[in-house]
Short mmCIF file of C-alpha atoms in Angstrom, two decimals:
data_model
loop_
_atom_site.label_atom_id
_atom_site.label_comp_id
_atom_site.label_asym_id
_atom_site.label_seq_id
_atom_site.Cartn_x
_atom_site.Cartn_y
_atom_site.Cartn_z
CA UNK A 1 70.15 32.19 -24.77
CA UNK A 2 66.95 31.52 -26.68
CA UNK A 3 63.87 31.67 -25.22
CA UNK A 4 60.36 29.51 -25.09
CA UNK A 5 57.06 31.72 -25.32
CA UNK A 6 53.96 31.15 -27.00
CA UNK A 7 52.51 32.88 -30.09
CA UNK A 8 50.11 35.63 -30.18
CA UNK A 9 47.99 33.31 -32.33
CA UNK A 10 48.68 29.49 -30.07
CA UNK A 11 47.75 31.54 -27.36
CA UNK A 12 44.15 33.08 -28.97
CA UNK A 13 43.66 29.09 -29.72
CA UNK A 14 44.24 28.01 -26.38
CA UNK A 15 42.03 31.05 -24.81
CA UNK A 16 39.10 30.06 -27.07
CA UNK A 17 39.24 26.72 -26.02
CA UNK A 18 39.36 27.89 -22.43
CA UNK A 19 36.32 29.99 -22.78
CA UNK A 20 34.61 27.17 -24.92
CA UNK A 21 34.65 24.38 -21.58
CA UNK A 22 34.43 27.43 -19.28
CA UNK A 23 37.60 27.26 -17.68
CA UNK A 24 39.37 30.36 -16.80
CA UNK A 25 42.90 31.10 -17.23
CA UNK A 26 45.49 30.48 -14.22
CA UNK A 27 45.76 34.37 -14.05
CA UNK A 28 42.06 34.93 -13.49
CA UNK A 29 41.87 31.40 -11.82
CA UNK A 30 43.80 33.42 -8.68
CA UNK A 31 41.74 36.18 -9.07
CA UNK A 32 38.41 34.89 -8.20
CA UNK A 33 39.24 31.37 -5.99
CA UNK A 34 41.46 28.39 -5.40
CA UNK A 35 41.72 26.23 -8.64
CA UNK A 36 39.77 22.80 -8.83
CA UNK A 37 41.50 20.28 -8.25
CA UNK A 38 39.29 17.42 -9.57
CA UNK A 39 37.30 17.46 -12.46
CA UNK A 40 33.34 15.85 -12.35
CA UNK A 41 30.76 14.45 -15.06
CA UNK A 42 30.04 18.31 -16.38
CA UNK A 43 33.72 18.95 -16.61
CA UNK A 44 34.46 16.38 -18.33
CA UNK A 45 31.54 16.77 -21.00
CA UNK A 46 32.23 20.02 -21.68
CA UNK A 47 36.00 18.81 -22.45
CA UNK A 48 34.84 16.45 -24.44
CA UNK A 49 32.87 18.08 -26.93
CA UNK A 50 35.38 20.88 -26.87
CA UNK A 51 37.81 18.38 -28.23
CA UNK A 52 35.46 17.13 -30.25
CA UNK A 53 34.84 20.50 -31.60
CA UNK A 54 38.65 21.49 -32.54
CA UNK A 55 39.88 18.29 -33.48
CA UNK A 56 41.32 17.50 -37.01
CA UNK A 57 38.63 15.36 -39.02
CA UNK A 58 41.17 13.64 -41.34
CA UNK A 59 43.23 13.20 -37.79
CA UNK A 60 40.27 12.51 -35.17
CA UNK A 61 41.81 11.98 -31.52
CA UNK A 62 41.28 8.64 -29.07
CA UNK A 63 38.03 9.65 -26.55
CA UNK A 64 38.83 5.97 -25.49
CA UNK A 65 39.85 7.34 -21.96
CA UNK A 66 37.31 9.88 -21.52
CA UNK A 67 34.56 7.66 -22.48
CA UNK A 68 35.78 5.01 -19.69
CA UNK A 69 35.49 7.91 -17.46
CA UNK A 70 32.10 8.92 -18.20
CA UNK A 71 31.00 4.98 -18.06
CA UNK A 72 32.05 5.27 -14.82
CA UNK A 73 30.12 8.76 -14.00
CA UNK A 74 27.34 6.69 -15.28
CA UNK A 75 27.92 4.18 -13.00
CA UNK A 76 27.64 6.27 -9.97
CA UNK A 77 25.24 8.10 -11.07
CA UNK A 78 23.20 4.88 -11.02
CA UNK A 79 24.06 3.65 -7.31
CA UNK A 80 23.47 6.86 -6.54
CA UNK A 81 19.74 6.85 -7.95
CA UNK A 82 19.50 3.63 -6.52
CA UNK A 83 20.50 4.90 -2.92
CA UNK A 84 17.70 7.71 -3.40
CA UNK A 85 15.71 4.87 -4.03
CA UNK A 86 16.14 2.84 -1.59
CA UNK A 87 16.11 5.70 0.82
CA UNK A 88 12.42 6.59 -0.38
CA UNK A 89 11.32 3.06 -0.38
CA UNK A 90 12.97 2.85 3.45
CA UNK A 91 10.89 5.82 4.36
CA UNK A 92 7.64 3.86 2.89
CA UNK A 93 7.70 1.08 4.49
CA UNK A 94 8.47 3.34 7.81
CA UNK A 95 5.23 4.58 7.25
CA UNK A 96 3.69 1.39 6.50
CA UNK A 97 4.74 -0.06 9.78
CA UNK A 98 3.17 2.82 11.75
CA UNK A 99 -0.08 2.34 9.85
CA UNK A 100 -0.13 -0.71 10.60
CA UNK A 101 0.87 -0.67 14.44
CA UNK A 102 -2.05 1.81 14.58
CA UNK A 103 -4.38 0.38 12.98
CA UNK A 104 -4.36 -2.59 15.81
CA UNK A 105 -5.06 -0.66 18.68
CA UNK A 106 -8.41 -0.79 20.27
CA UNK A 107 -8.79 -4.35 18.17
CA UNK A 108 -9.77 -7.65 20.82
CA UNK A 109 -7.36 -10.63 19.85
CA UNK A 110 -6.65 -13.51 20.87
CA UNK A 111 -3.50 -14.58 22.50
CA UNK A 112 -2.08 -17.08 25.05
CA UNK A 113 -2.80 -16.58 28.87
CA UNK A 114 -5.10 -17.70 31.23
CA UNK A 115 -6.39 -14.26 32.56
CA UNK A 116 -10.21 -13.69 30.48
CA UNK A 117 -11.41 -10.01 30.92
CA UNK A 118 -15.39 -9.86 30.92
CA UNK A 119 -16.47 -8.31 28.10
CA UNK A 120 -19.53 -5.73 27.95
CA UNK A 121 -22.61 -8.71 29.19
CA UNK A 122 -19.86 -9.71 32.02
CA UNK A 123 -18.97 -12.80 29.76
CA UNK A 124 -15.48 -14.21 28.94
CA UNK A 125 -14.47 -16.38 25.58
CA UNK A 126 -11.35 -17.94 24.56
CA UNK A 127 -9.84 -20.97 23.38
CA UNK A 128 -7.25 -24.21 24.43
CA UNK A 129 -4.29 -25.01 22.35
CA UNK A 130 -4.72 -28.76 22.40
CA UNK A 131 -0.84 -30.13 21.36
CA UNK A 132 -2.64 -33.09 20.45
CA UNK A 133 -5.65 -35.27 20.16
CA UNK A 134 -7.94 -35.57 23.45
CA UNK A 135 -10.05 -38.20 24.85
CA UNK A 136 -11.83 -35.41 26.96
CA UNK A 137 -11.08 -31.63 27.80
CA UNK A 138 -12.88 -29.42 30.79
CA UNK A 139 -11.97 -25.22 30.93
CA UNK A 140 -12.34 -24.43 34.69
CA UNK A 141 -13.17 -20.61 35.55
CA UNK A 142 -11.82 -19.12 39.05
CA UNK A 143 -12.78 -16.09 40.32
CA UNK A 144 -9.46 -13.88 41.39
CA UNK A 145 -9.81 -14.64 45.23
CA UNK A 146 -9.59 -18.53 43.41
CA UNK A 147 -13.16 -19.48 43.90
CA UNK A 148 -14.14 -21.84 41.46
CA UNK A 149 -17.25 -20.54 39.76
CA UNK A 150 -17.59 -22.59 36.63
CA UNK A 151 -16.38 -26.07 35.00
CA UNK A 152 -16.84 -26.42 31.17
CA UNK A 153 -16.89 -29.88 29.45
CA UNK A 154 -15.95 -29.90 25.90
CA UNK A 155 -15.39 -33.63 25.25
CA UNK A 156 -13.71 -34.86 22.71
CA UNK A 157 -11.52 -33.23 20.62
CA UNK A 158 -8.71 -33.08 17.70
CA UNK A 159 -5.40 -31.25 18.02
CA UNK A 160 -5.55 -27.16 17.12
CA UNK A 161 -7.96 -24.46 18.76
CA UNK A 162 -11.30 -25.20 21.15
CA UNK A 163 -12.65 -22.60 21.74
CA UNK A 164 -15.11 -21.96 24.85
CA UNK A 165 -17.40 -19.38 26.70
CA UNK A 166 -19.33 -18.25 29.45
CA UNK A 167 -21.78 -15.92 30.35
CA UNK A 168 -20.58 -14.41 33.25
CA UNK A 169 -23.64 -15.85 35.48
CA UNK A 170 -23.65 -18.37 38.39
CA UNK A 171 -25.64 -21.77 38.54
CA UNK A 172 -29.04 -19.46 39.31
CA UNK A 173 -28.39 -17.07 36.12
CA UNK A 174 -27.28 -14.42 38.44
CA UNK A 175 -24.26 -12.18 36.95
CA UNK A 176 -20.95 -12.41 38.82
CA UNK A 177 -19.54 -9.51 38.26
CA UNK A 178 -16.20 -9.98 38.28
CA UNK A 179 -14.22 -7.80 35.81
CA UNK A 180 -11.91 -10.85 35.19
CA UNK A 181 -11.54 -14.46 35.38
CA UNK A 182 -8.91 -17.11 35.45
CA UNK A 183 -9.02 -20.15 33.65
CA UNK A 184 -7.70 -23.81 33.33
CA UNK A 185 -7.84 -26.19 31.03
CA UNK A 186 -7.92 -30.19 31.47
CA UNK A 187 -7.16 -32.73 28.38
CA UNK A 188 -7.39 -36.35 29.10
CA UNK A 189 -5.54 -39.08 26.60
CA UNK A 190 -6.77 -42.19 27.34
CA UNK A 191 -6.17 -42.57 31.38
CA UNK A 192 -3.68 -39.64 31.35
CA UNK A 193 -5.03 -35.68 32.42
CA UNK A 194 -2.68 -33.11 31.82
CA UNK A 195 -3.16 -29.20 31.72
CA UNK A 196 -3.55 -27.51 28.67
CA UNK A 197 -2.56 -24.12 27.48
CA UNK A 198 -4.91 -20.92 27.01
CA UNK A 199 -5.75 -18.51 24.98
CA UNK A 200 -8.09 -15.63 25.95
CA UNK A 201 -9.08 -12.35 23.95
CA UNK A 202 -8.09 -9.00 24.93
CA UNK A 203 -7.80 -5.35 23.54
CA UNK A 204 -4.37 -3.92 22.34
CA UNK A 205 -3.93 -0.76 24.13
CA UNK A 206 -0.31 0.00 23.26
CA UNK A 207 1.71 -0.65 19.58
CA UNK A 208 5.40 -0.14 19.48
CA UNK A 209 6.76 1.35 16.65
CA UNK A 210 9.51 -1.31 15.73
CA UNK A 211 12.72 -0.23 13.43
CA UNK A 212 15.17 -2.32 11.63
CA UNK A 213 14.72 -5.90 12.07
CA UNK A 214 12.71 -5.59 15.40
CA UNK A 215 9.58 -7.65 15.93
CA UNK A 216 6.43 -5.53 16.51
CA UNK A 217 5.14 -6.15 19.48
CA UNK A 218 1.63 -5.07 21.10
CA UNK A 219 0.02 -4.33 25.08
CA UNK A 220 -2.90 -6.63 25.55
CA UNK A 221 -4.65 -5.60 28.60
CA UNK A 222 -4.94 -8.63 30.72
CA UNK A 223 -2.06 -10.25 29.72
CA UNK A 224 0.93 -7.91 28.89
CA UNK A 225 2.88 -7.47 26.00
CA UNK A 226 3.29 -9.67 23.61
CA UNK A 227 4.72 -10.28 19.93
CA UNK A 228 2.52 -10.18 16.35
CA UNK A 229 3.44 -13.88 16.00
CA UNK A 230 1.01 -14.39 19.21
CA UNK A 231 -1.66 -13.10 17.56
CA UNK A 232 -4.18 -16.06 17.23
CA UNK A 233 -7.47 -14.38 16.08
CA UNK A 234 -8.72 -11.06 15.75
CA UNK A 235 -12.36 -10.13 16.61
CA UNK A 236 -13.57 -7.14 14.04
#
């Protein structure tokens, strides 16, 4: 019964190719670790120009399927450049946000709320969110026990931001004292008084550090915590 084997000289051919891509034979494959079982972008090149290498020139062989495959290597080589990427740029703005949460602590803003801390000369500031046009508009300032210790008239005024301060003293120009104050404010339209809302300034003492899609949000001593989109003014 005849027999299939290779020649001495098929076999030198296919050995030279072997060692030309780096491949090992099965024999020596066993020898050293479990075969691979996939091939990647390195394998493949190194096939390629192999082929390349020991092809006929008169009779040049189809690369149509390994060049598909290495359009595709390219491919994912690109998303994964892209991922690194976006990864780094991730990590940026990361570091961005924490510069910037920082950056506002210690600051005095403004933001609604109707309890004004005295600032170093015992006074207070703020400001009334008027919704709409007023005929007349009055700030009252109450001490914490509610004592009444000061009415403001600011007349007239469009919609938007009044502000309004005080100096911290009584009708004599004596200094009250008071480490905070509450306030009130009155708009009139026409024959109609309704309340107003308040803004008054305070320090941040507290930034969060917000990931994702989470809104940054600060502690305002005074009034509590509130969001960056209540941030009305900031005093530098």
């Amino acid at each position: 019964m005849a027999t299939s084997n290779i020649s001495t000289q098929a076999q030198q051919s296919l050995d030279a190719l072997l060692s030309k891509i780096g491949a090992k034979k099965l024999s020596d494959a066993q020898a050293s670790s479990a075969p691979k079982t996939t091939l990647g972008q390195e394998d493949f090149l190194k096939l390629m120009t192999a082929q390349m290498s020991n092809q006929d020139p008169f009779q040049p062989q189809s690369n149509t399927e390994m060049i598909a495959q290495m359009a595709q290597f390219s491919t994912v080589t690109g998303i994964q450049q892209l991922n690194m990427t976006m990864s780094s740029v991730q990590s940026e703005i990361a570091q961005n946000r924490i510069a910037t949460a920082a950056s506002f602590v210690g600051r005095t803003v403004l933001v609604p709320g109707s309890t004004a801390l005295a600032d170093s000369t015992g006074g207070i500031s703020g400001a009334v969110d008027l919704p709409s046009a007023a005929t007349g508009l009055t700030v009252q300032i109450s001490r914490s026990s509610g004592e009444l210790v000061k009415t403001i008239d600011l007349g007239a005024n469009p919609s938007g931001l009044v502000g309004f301060s005080w100096d911290g003293k009584d009708a004599k120009g004596n200094p009250i004292g008071d480490n905070n104050y509450t306030v009130k404010a009155i708009m009139t339209s026409g024959s109609t008084q309704s309340a107003a809302a308040t803004d008054v300034y305070g320090p941040i003492t507290e930034a969060s550090i917000p990931t994702g899609n989470e809104t940054q949000t600060f502690t305002v001593e005074g009034v509590g915590k509130i969001n960056l989109t209540d941030i009305k003014s900031i005093k530098f």
